[in-house]
Coordinates of C-alpha atoms and ligand atoms in Angstrom, one line a residue:
M1 CA 97.4 134.0 120.3
N2 CA 95.7 133.2 123.6
R3 CA 95.6 135.7 126.4
R4 CA 98.0 133.8 128.7
K5 CA 100.7 133.7 126.0
L6 CA 100.1 137.4 125.2
L7 CA 100.6 138.4 128.8
K8 CA 103.7 136.2 129.2
N9 CA 105.3 137.9 126.2
A10 CA 104.4 141.3 127.5
A11 CA 106.0 140.5 130.8
A12 CA 109.1 139.2 129.2
A13 CA 109.4 142.1 126.9
S14 CA 109.3 144.6 129.8
L15 CA 112.6 143.2 131.0
L16 CA 114.4 143.4 127.7
P17 CA 116.8 146.2 127.0
L18 CA 116.1 149.4 125.1
V19 CA 112.3 149.1 125.2
P20 CA 110.3 150.8 124.3
K21 CA 111.8 153.8 122.5
S22 CA 108.4 155.4 122.7
A23 CA 105.5 153.7 124.4
T24 CA 102.8 153.7 121.8
P25 CA 99.7 151.5 121.7
E26 CA 101.3 149.7 118.8
N27 CA 104.4 148.5 120.6
K28 CA 102.9 147.9 124.0
Y29 CA 102.8 144.1 123.4
R30 CA 105.6 142.4 121.6
F31 CA 105.3 139.1 119.9
A32 CA 108.9 138.5 118.8
E33 CA 112.0 138.7 121.0
L34 CA 114.5 141.5 120.4
D35 CA 117.8 140.7 118.8
P36 CA 119.8 138.5 121.2
V37 CA 122.8 139.9 123.1
T38 CA 125.6 137.4 122.7
I39 CA 128.8 136.8 124.7
T40 CA 132.0 137.6 122.8
K41 CA 134.5 136.8 125.6
V42 CA 134.7 135.5 129.1
K43 CA 138.0 136.3 130.9
S44 CA 139.5 136.2 134.3
I45 CA 140.7 139.3 136.1
V46 CA 143.1 138.8 139.0
T47 CA 144.4 141.1 141.7
C48 CA 146.2 140.7 145.0
P49 CA 146.4 144.1 146.6
H50 CA 146.8 143.0 150.2
G51 CA 148.3 139.6 149.8
I52 CA 144.8 138.1 149.3
E53 CA 144.3 136.7 145.8
L54 CA 141.0 137.9 144.3
I55 CA 139.6 136.5 141.1
M56 CA 136.9 137.9 139.0
V57 CA 135.2 137.0 135.7
K58 CA 134.4 139.6 133.1
V59 CA 131.8 138.8 130.5
E60 CA 132.0 140.9 127.3
T61 CA 129.1 141.1 124.9
D62 CA 128.4 142.2 121.3
Q63 CA 126.7 145.4 122.7
P64 CA 129.2 148.2 123.0
G65 CA 129.9 149.0 126.7
L66 CA 127.7 146.2 128.0
V67 CA 129.9 144.0 130.2
G68 CA 129.4 142.1 133.5
Y69 CA 131.6 141.2 136.5
G70 CA 131.3 138.3 138.9
C71 CA 133.3 137.0 141.8
A72 CA 135.2 133.7 141.3
T73 CA 137.6 134.1 144.3
F74 CA 139.1 130.9 145.7
R75 CA 142.4 132.2 146.8
Q76 CA 143.9 128.8 147.9
R77 CA 143.7 127.5 144.3
A78 CA 143.7 130.9 142.4
H79 CA 145.7 129.7 139.3
A80 CA 143.4 126.7 138.9
V81 CA 140.3 128.9 138.8
V82 CA 142.0 131.2 136.3
A83 CA 142.6 128.2 134.0
A84 CA 139.0 127.0 134.4
I85 CA 137.8 130.4 133.3
D86 CA 140.2 131.2 130.5
E87 CA 140.8 127.7 129.1
Y88 CA 137.2 126.3 129.4
L89 CA 134.4 128.7 130.2
D90 CA 135.5 131.3 127.6
D91 CA 135.2 128.7 124.8
F92 CA 132.0 127.3 126.3
C93 CA 130.2 130.7 126.5
R94 CA 131.3 132.5 123.3
G95 CA 128.3 133.1 120.9
K96 CA 125.7 132.2 123.6
R97 CA 123.0 134.6 124.8
V98 CA 123.5 136.5 128.0
E99 CA 119.8 136.6 128.8
N100 CA 119.2 132.9 129.7
I101 CA 121.1 132.7 133.0
E102 CA 119.4 129.6 134.2
D103 CA 120.1 127.8 131.0
M104 CA 123.7 128.9 131.0
W105 CA 124.2 127.8 134.6
Q106 CA 122.7 124.4 134.1
T107 CA 124.6 123.7 130.9
A108 CA 128.0 125.0 132.2
Y109 CA 127.5 123.1 135.4
V110 CA 127.4 119.7 133.6
S111 CA 129.8 120.7 130.8
S112 CA 132.6 119.1 132.8
Y113 CA 130.5 116.0 133.5
W114 CA 132.1 115.8 137.0
R115 CA 131.0 118.8 139.0
N116 CA 130.4 120.4 142.5
G117 CA 134.1 120.9 143.2
P118 CA 135.4 124.3 144.5
V119 CA 137.5 125.2 141.4
L120 CA 134.8 124.7 138.8
N121 CA 132.1 126.1 141.1
N122 CA 134.1 129.3 141.6
A123 CA 134.6 129.8 137.8
L124 CA 130.9 129.1 137.3
S125 CA 130.1 131.7 140.0
G126 CA 132.1 134.3 138.2
L127 CA 130.2 133.7 135.0
D128 CA 126.8 133.5 136.8
Q129 CA 127.3 136.8 138.8
A130 CA 128.5 138.6 135.7
L131 CA 125.3 137.5 133.8
W132 CA 123.2 138.8 136.7
D133 CA 125.2 142.0 136.6
I134 CA 124.4 142.3 132.8
K135 CA 120.8 141.4 133.4
G136 CA 120.4 144.3 135.8
K137 CA 122.2 146.7 133.4
M138 CA 119.8 145.6 130.6
A139 CA 116.8 146.1 132.8
G140 CA 118.1 149.4 134.2
M141 CA 117.7 148.1 137.8
P142 CA 119.9 146.9 140.7
V143 CA 120.0 143.1 140.8
Y144 CA 118.0 143.0 144.1
Q145 CA 115.0 144.4 142.2
L146 CA 115.1 141.4 139.9
F147 CA 114.7 139.2 143.0
G148 CA 111.5 141.0 144.0
G149 CA 112.8 144.2 145.6
K150 CA 113.8 145.1 149.1
C151 CA 112.6 143.3 152.2
R152 CA 114.6 145.7 154.5
F153 CA 116.3 149.1 154.1
A154 CA 119.9 147.8 154.6
V155 CA 121.9 144.7 155.5
D156 CA 122.5 144.1 159.2
C157 CA 126.1 142.9 159.7
Y158 CA 128.4 141.5 162.4
G159 CA 131.9 142.6 163.1
H160 CA 134.9 140.5 164.0
A161 CA 136.3 141.0 167.5
S162 CA 139.3 139.2 168.6
G163 CA 142.2 139.3 171.1
H164 CA 144.6 137.0 172.9
T165 CA 142.7 137.2 176.2
P166 CA 139.0 137.4 177.1
E167 CA 139.6 140.9 178.4
E168 CA 141.2 142.0 175.1
V169 CA 138.2 140.6 173.2
A170 CA 135.7 142.3 175.4
E171 CA 137.5 145.6 174.8
D172 CA 137.3 145.0 171.0
V173 CA 133.6 144.1 171.3
Q174 CA 132.9 147.4 173.0
G175 CA 134.6 149.2 170.1
F176 CA 132.2 147.6 167.7
I177 CA 129.2 148.5 169.9
D178 CA 130.5 152.1 170.0
R179 CA 130.6 152.1 166.2
G180 CA 127.0 151.1 166.0
F181 CA 127.2 147.3 165.6
R182 CA 124.5 145.1 167.2
H183 CA 126.2 141.8 166.4
V184 CA 129.8 140.9 167.1
R185 CA 131.7 137.6 166.5
I186 CA 134.1 136.9 169.3
Q187 CA 137.3 134.8 168.7
L188 CA 140.3 134.1 170.9
G189 CA 143.3 134.6 168.7
G190 CA 143.6 132.9 165.3
Y191 CA 141.6 129.8 164.2
G192 CA 141.5 127.3 167.0
A193 CA 143.2 129.7 169.4
T194 CA 146.6 128.3 168.5
H195 CA 148.4 130.9 170.6
L196 CA 147.0 129.1 173.7
A197 CA 148.9 125.9 173.0
E198 CA 152.3 125.3 174.5
Q199 CA 155.2 123.4 172.9
A200 CA 154.1 120.8 170.4
D201 CA 155.7 117.4 170.9
F202 CA 155.6 116.8 167.1
K203 CA 157.8 119.9 166.6
T204 CA 160.3 118.8 169.3
A205 CA 160.4 115.4 167.5
G206 CA 161.1 117.1 164.1
F207 CA 157.9 115.8 162.6
A208 CA 156.1 117.7 159.8
M209 CA 156.9 121.3 158.8
E210 CA 158.4 123.9 161.2
D211 CA 155.6 126.4 160.5
D212 CA 152.7 124.0 160.9
N213 CA 150.3 125.1 163.5
Y214 CA 149.6 123.3 166.8
M215 CA 146.2 123.4 168.5
D216 CA 145.6 122.2 172.0
Q217 CA 141.9 121.4 171.8
N218 CA 141.4 121.0 175.5
V219 CA 142.7 124.5 176.2
Y220 CA 140.5 125.9 173.5
L221 CA 137.4 124.0 174.8
K222 CA 138.0 125.3 178.3
M223 CA 138.6 129.0 177.3
I224 CA 135.6 129.7 175.1
P225 CA 133.0 129.6 177.9
K226 CA 135.3 131.9 179.9
L227 CA 135.5 134.2 176.8
F228 CA 131.7 134.4 176.7
E229 CA 131.4 135.0 180.4
E230 CA 133.9 137.9 180.3
V231 CA 132.3 139.6 177.3
R232 CA 128.8 139.4 178.8
K233 CA 130.2 140.8 182.1
Q234 CA 132.0 143.7 180.4
C235 CA 129.6 144.4 177.5
G236 CA 126.2 143.5 178.9
E237 CA 123.2 141.5 177.7
D238 CA 122.1 143.5 174.7
V239 CA 124.8 142.8 172.1
E240 CA 124.4 139.7 170.0
L241 CA 127.4 137.4 170.3
L242 CA 128.6 134.9 167.7
H243 CA 131.5 132.4 167.7
D244 CA 133.1 130.3 165.1
I245 CA 134.4 126.9 166.2
H246 CA 136.1 126.5 162.8
E247 CA 135.4 122.7 163.1
R248 CA 138.7 121.4 164.5
V249 CA 137.4 119.6 167.7
Q250 CA 135.8 116.2 168.1
P251 CA 132.0 116.4 167.5
L252 CA 131.1 115.3 171.1
D253 CA 133.5 117.9 172.6
A254 CA 131.9 120.6 170.4
I255 CA 128.4 119.6 171.6
R256 CA 129.5 119.7 175.3
M257 CA 131.1 123.1 174.8
I258 CA 128.0 124.5 173.1
Q259 CA 125.8 123.3 176.0
K260 CA 128.0 125.3 178.3
L261 CA 127.4 128.5 176.3
E262 CA 123.6 128.4 176.6
D263 CA 123.4 130.8 179.5
F264 CA 125.3 133.4 177.5
R265 CA 122.6 133.4 174.8
P266 CA 124.8 133.2 171.6
F267 CA 123.2 134.6 168.4
F268 CA 124.7 131.6 166.8
I269 CA 127.7 129.2 167.0
E270 CA 129.2 128.5 163.7
D271 CA 130.9 125.5 162.1
P272 CA 130.8 123.0 165.0
F273 CA 131.7 120.1 162.7
S274 CA 133.5 119.6 159.4
P275 CA 131.2 118.7 156.5
E276 CA 132.3 115.1 156.7
N277 CA 130.6 115.0 160.1
N278 CA 127.3 116.4 158.9
R279 CA 125.2 113.7 160.7
Y280 CA 126.3 115.0 164.1
F281 CA 124.0 118.0 163.6
E282 CA 121.1 115.7 164.3
M283 CA 122.6 114.8 167.7
L284 CA 123.6 118.4 168.5
R285 CA 120.0 119.5 167.9
Q286 CA 118.8 117.1 170.5
H287 CA 121.1 118.4 173.1
T288 CA 121.0 122.2 173.0
T289 CA 118.8 125.1 172.0
V290 CA 121.8 127.3 170.9
P291 CA 121.2 128.4 167.3
I292 CA 123.7 126.9 164.9
A293 CA 125.2 128.2 161.7
M294 CA 126.8 126.0 159.1
G295 CA 127.9 125.9 155.5
E296 CA 131.0 127.8 154.4
L297 CA 132.7 124.6 153.4
Y298 CA 129.8 123.2 151.5
N299 CA 130.2 122.8 147.7
S300 CA 127.5 120.4 146.7
P301 CA 123.7 120.3 147.3
H302 CA 124.2 116.8 148.6
E303 CA 125.7 118.5 151.7
W304 CA 123.0 121.0 152.5
V305 CA 119.6 120.0 151.1
D306 CA 118.9 117.1 153.5
P307 CA 120.2 118.9 156.7
M308 CA 118.1 122.0 155.8
A309 CA 115.0 120.0 155.2
K310 CA 115.5 118.3 158.7
R311 CA 116.2 121.7 160.4
W312 CA 119.5 120.5 161.8
F313 CA 120.8 124.1 161.9
D314 CA 119.4 127.6 161.9
F315 CA 121.6 129.7 159.6
I316 CA 122.9 128.6 156.3
R317 CA 126.2 130.5 155.7
I318 CA 127.3 129.2 152.3
H319 CA 130.2 130.9 150.5
I320 CA 128.3 131.9 147.4
S321 CA 131.1 131.5 144.9
Q322 CA 131.8 128.0 146.3
I323 CA 128.4 126.8 145.1
G324 CA 128.4 128.4 141.7
G325 CA 127.0 131.9 142.3
I326 CA 123.8 133.8 142.7
T327 CA 121.6 131.4 140.8
P328 CA 122.1 128.4 143.2
A329 CA 122.3 130.8 146.3
M330 CA 118.8 132.1 145.6
K331 CA 117.5 128.5 145.5
V332 CA 119.3 127.8 148.9
A333 CA 117.7 131.0 150.4
R334 CA 114.2 130.1 149.2
L335 CA 114.6 126.5 150.4
G336 CA 115.6 127.9 153.8
E337 CA 112.4 130.0 154.0
W338 CA 110.2 126.9 154.3
F339 CA 112.3 125.5 157.1
N340 CA 112.9 128.7 159.1
I341 CA 116.5 128.7 158.2
R342 CA 118.0 132.1 157.8
T343 CA 120.8 133.2 155.6
A344 CA 124.2 134.3 156.9
W345 CA 126.4 134.2 153.8
H346 CA 130.1 133.8 154.3
G347 CA 131.7 137.2 153.8
P348 CA 135.4 137.2 154.6
G349 CA 138.3 139.2 153.1
D350 CA 138.8 136.6 150.4
V351 CA 135.5 137.5 148.8
S352 CA 136.0 140.3 146.3
P353 CA 133.9 143.5 146.7
I354 CA 131.8 142.2 143.7
G355 CA 131.1 139.0 145.8
H356 CA 130.2 141.1 148.8
A357 CA 127.8 143.1 146.6
A358 CA 126.2 139.8 145.4
N359 CA 125.7 138.7 149.0
A360 CA 124.1 142.0 149.8
H361 CA 121.7 142.1 146.8
I362 CA 120.4 138.7 148.0
D363 CA 120.3 139.8 151.6
L364 CA 118.1 142.8 150.7
A365 CA 115.6 140.7 148.8
V366 CA 115.0 137.4 150.7
W367 CA 112.6 137.3 153.6
N368 CA 114.6 134.8 155.6
F369 CA 117.8 137.0 155.8
G370 CA 119.6 136.4 159.1
I371 CA 122.8 138.4 159.3
Q372 CA 125.8 139.2 157.0
E373 CA 129.5 138.8 157.8
S374 CA 131.1 142.1 156.7
V375 CA 134.5 143.5 156.1
N376 CA 135.8 147.0 155.5
F377 CA 137.4 147.8 152.1
S378 CA 140.6 149.7 152.1
D379 CA 141.1 152.8 149.9
R380 CA 143.2 150.6 147.6
L381 CA 140.4 148.1 147.1
L382 CA 137.9 150.9 146.5
E383 CA 140.2 152.2 143.7
I384 CA 140.2 148.8 142.1
F385 CA 136.5 148.2 142.7
P386 CA 134.6 151.5 142.4
G387 CA 131.0 151.3 143.7
A388 CA 131.8 148.7 146.3
P389 CA 129.3 148.3 149.3
Y390 CA 130.1 150.2 152.5
V391 CA 129.2 149.5 156.2
E392 CA 127.9 152.2 158.5
D393 CA 126.4 151.8 162.0
G394 CA 126.7 148.0 161.4
Y395 CA 124.6 148.1 158.2
M396 CA 125.9 147.3 154.8
H397 CA 124.7 149.6 152.0
I398 CA 124.9 149.1 148.2
N399 CA 124.6 151.7 145.5
E400 CA 121.6 151.8 143.3
A401 CA 123.4 151.5 140.0
P402 CA 121.9 148.9 137.5
G403 CA 123.4 145.5 138.0
L404 CA 125.6 144.6 141.0
G405 CA 126.8 148.2 141.0
V406 CA 130.6 147.4 141.3
D407 CA 133.1 148.0 138.5
V408 CA 136.6 146.8 138.1
N409 CA 139.4 149.2 137.2
E410 CA 141.6 146.7 135.3
T411 CA 144.6 149.1 135.2
E412 CA 144.6 149.4 139.0
A413 CA 144.0 145.6 139.4
A414 CA 147.0 144.8 137.2
K415 CA 149.3 146.7 139.6
Y416 CA 148.9 143.8 142.1
P417 CA 149.6 140.5 140.3
L418 CA 149.0 137.0 141.7
P419 CA 152.1 135.6 143.5
D420 CA 153.4 132.4 141.9
K421 CA 153.0 130.4 145.1
F422 CA 150.3 130.3 147.8
K423 CA 152.2 130.7 151.1
Y424 CA 149.6 131.2 153.8
N425 CA 149.3 128.0 155.9
W426 CA 146.4 128.4 158.3
T427 CA 144.8 125.2 157.0
Q428 CA 147.8 123.2 158.4
V429 CA 147.0 122.5 162.0
R430 CA 148.1 119.5 164.0
K431 CA 147.5 117.8 167.4
K432 CA 150.3 117.4 170.0
D433 CA 151.4 114.2 168.3
G434 CA 151.3 115.7 164.8
T435 CA 148.0 114.2 163.6
P436 CA 146.5 116.6 161.1
I437 CA 143.3 118.4 162.2
R438 CA 140.5 118.9 159.7
P439 CA 139.0 122.3 159.4
Ligands
LIG501 MG1 133.3 129.7 159.7

């Protein structure tokens, strides 16, 4: 055997489990692979402890005690993801090896022929993250070590400040600063500041559903520069400020509003356009130097590869389970490095603690990390997900257990079953005349 092949085998062997029992000169190099570890079952685990549907994948293996967990949370279509896992992925994976994550990802990705949709991508993410979890457990290392180790001591996060008035938001921002945060996202009320809108004509006319939301885009566009002005006045120049447009306004209106924010030096402005309006990023870039973040609604590489290669935005904030897990997210992160695009993974409450851990493992390891959206986990969530990350002084920390470091207490999870119907309607927003607004 030539030297190159010998070294390659030696390197591969060093990652395999249970090696060496005793390091003797005889077993330093290995020329045959160890017995494969195979998948015996892939199943969904669901829980809804705070009215937020969380979906996980558990991968079981033929090695006693060796299991992995991954996040497959897509709360708006939870039952569909559960079916994709239990009815399709389980059958696809049984008997296959756990070690070959890339091969599993590529083959599962095309197993449906049609691909890149949110339901199947989330199921795939659950599988992918669980396999990385198992890989770390086999190696005896936290997953970030498998990506090359730490590039920073912890994960810098931003908090979410909001209120019905600029003054209320400024007060909330100060609370985050007092708790050690350096970055704070500022929002006026709910998505699109719907509380600022007066009576909707479509409601008076009896059009659409009574609980549909009404957004007055002009009021929103006028208020956001005032919000920045007030927060800068009250909280000073040092804190980094972020804002999420949540799409919802016309692209040229968004561009004009972002120009008005330049003097307040935003850290980034997020989601100015819906993915269908991707081409407007080129125009936005020509009209402002405000850093732009985009990506939580992306599902397909067709949506992000070209804009990243053209440097149309500065932060890629993909929702990792929506693109199929850690394997594709690492490729997105590495792609961004060459175009000076930093990561800012989507990290809301409808990502399970396992998904937040997956975000953080990547955040620790990639050079072009930007910022991480963070949430605090309740005691109830910590009971269901022992080992979950925690945030202190604005930094997220993970534990150093092998794998992703988060377990699932299935007995606790089962106490909070999925509801039969999805009732939350924040995606239903209309203009004054009732025209649906696209997030
Ligand atoms: Mg957003």
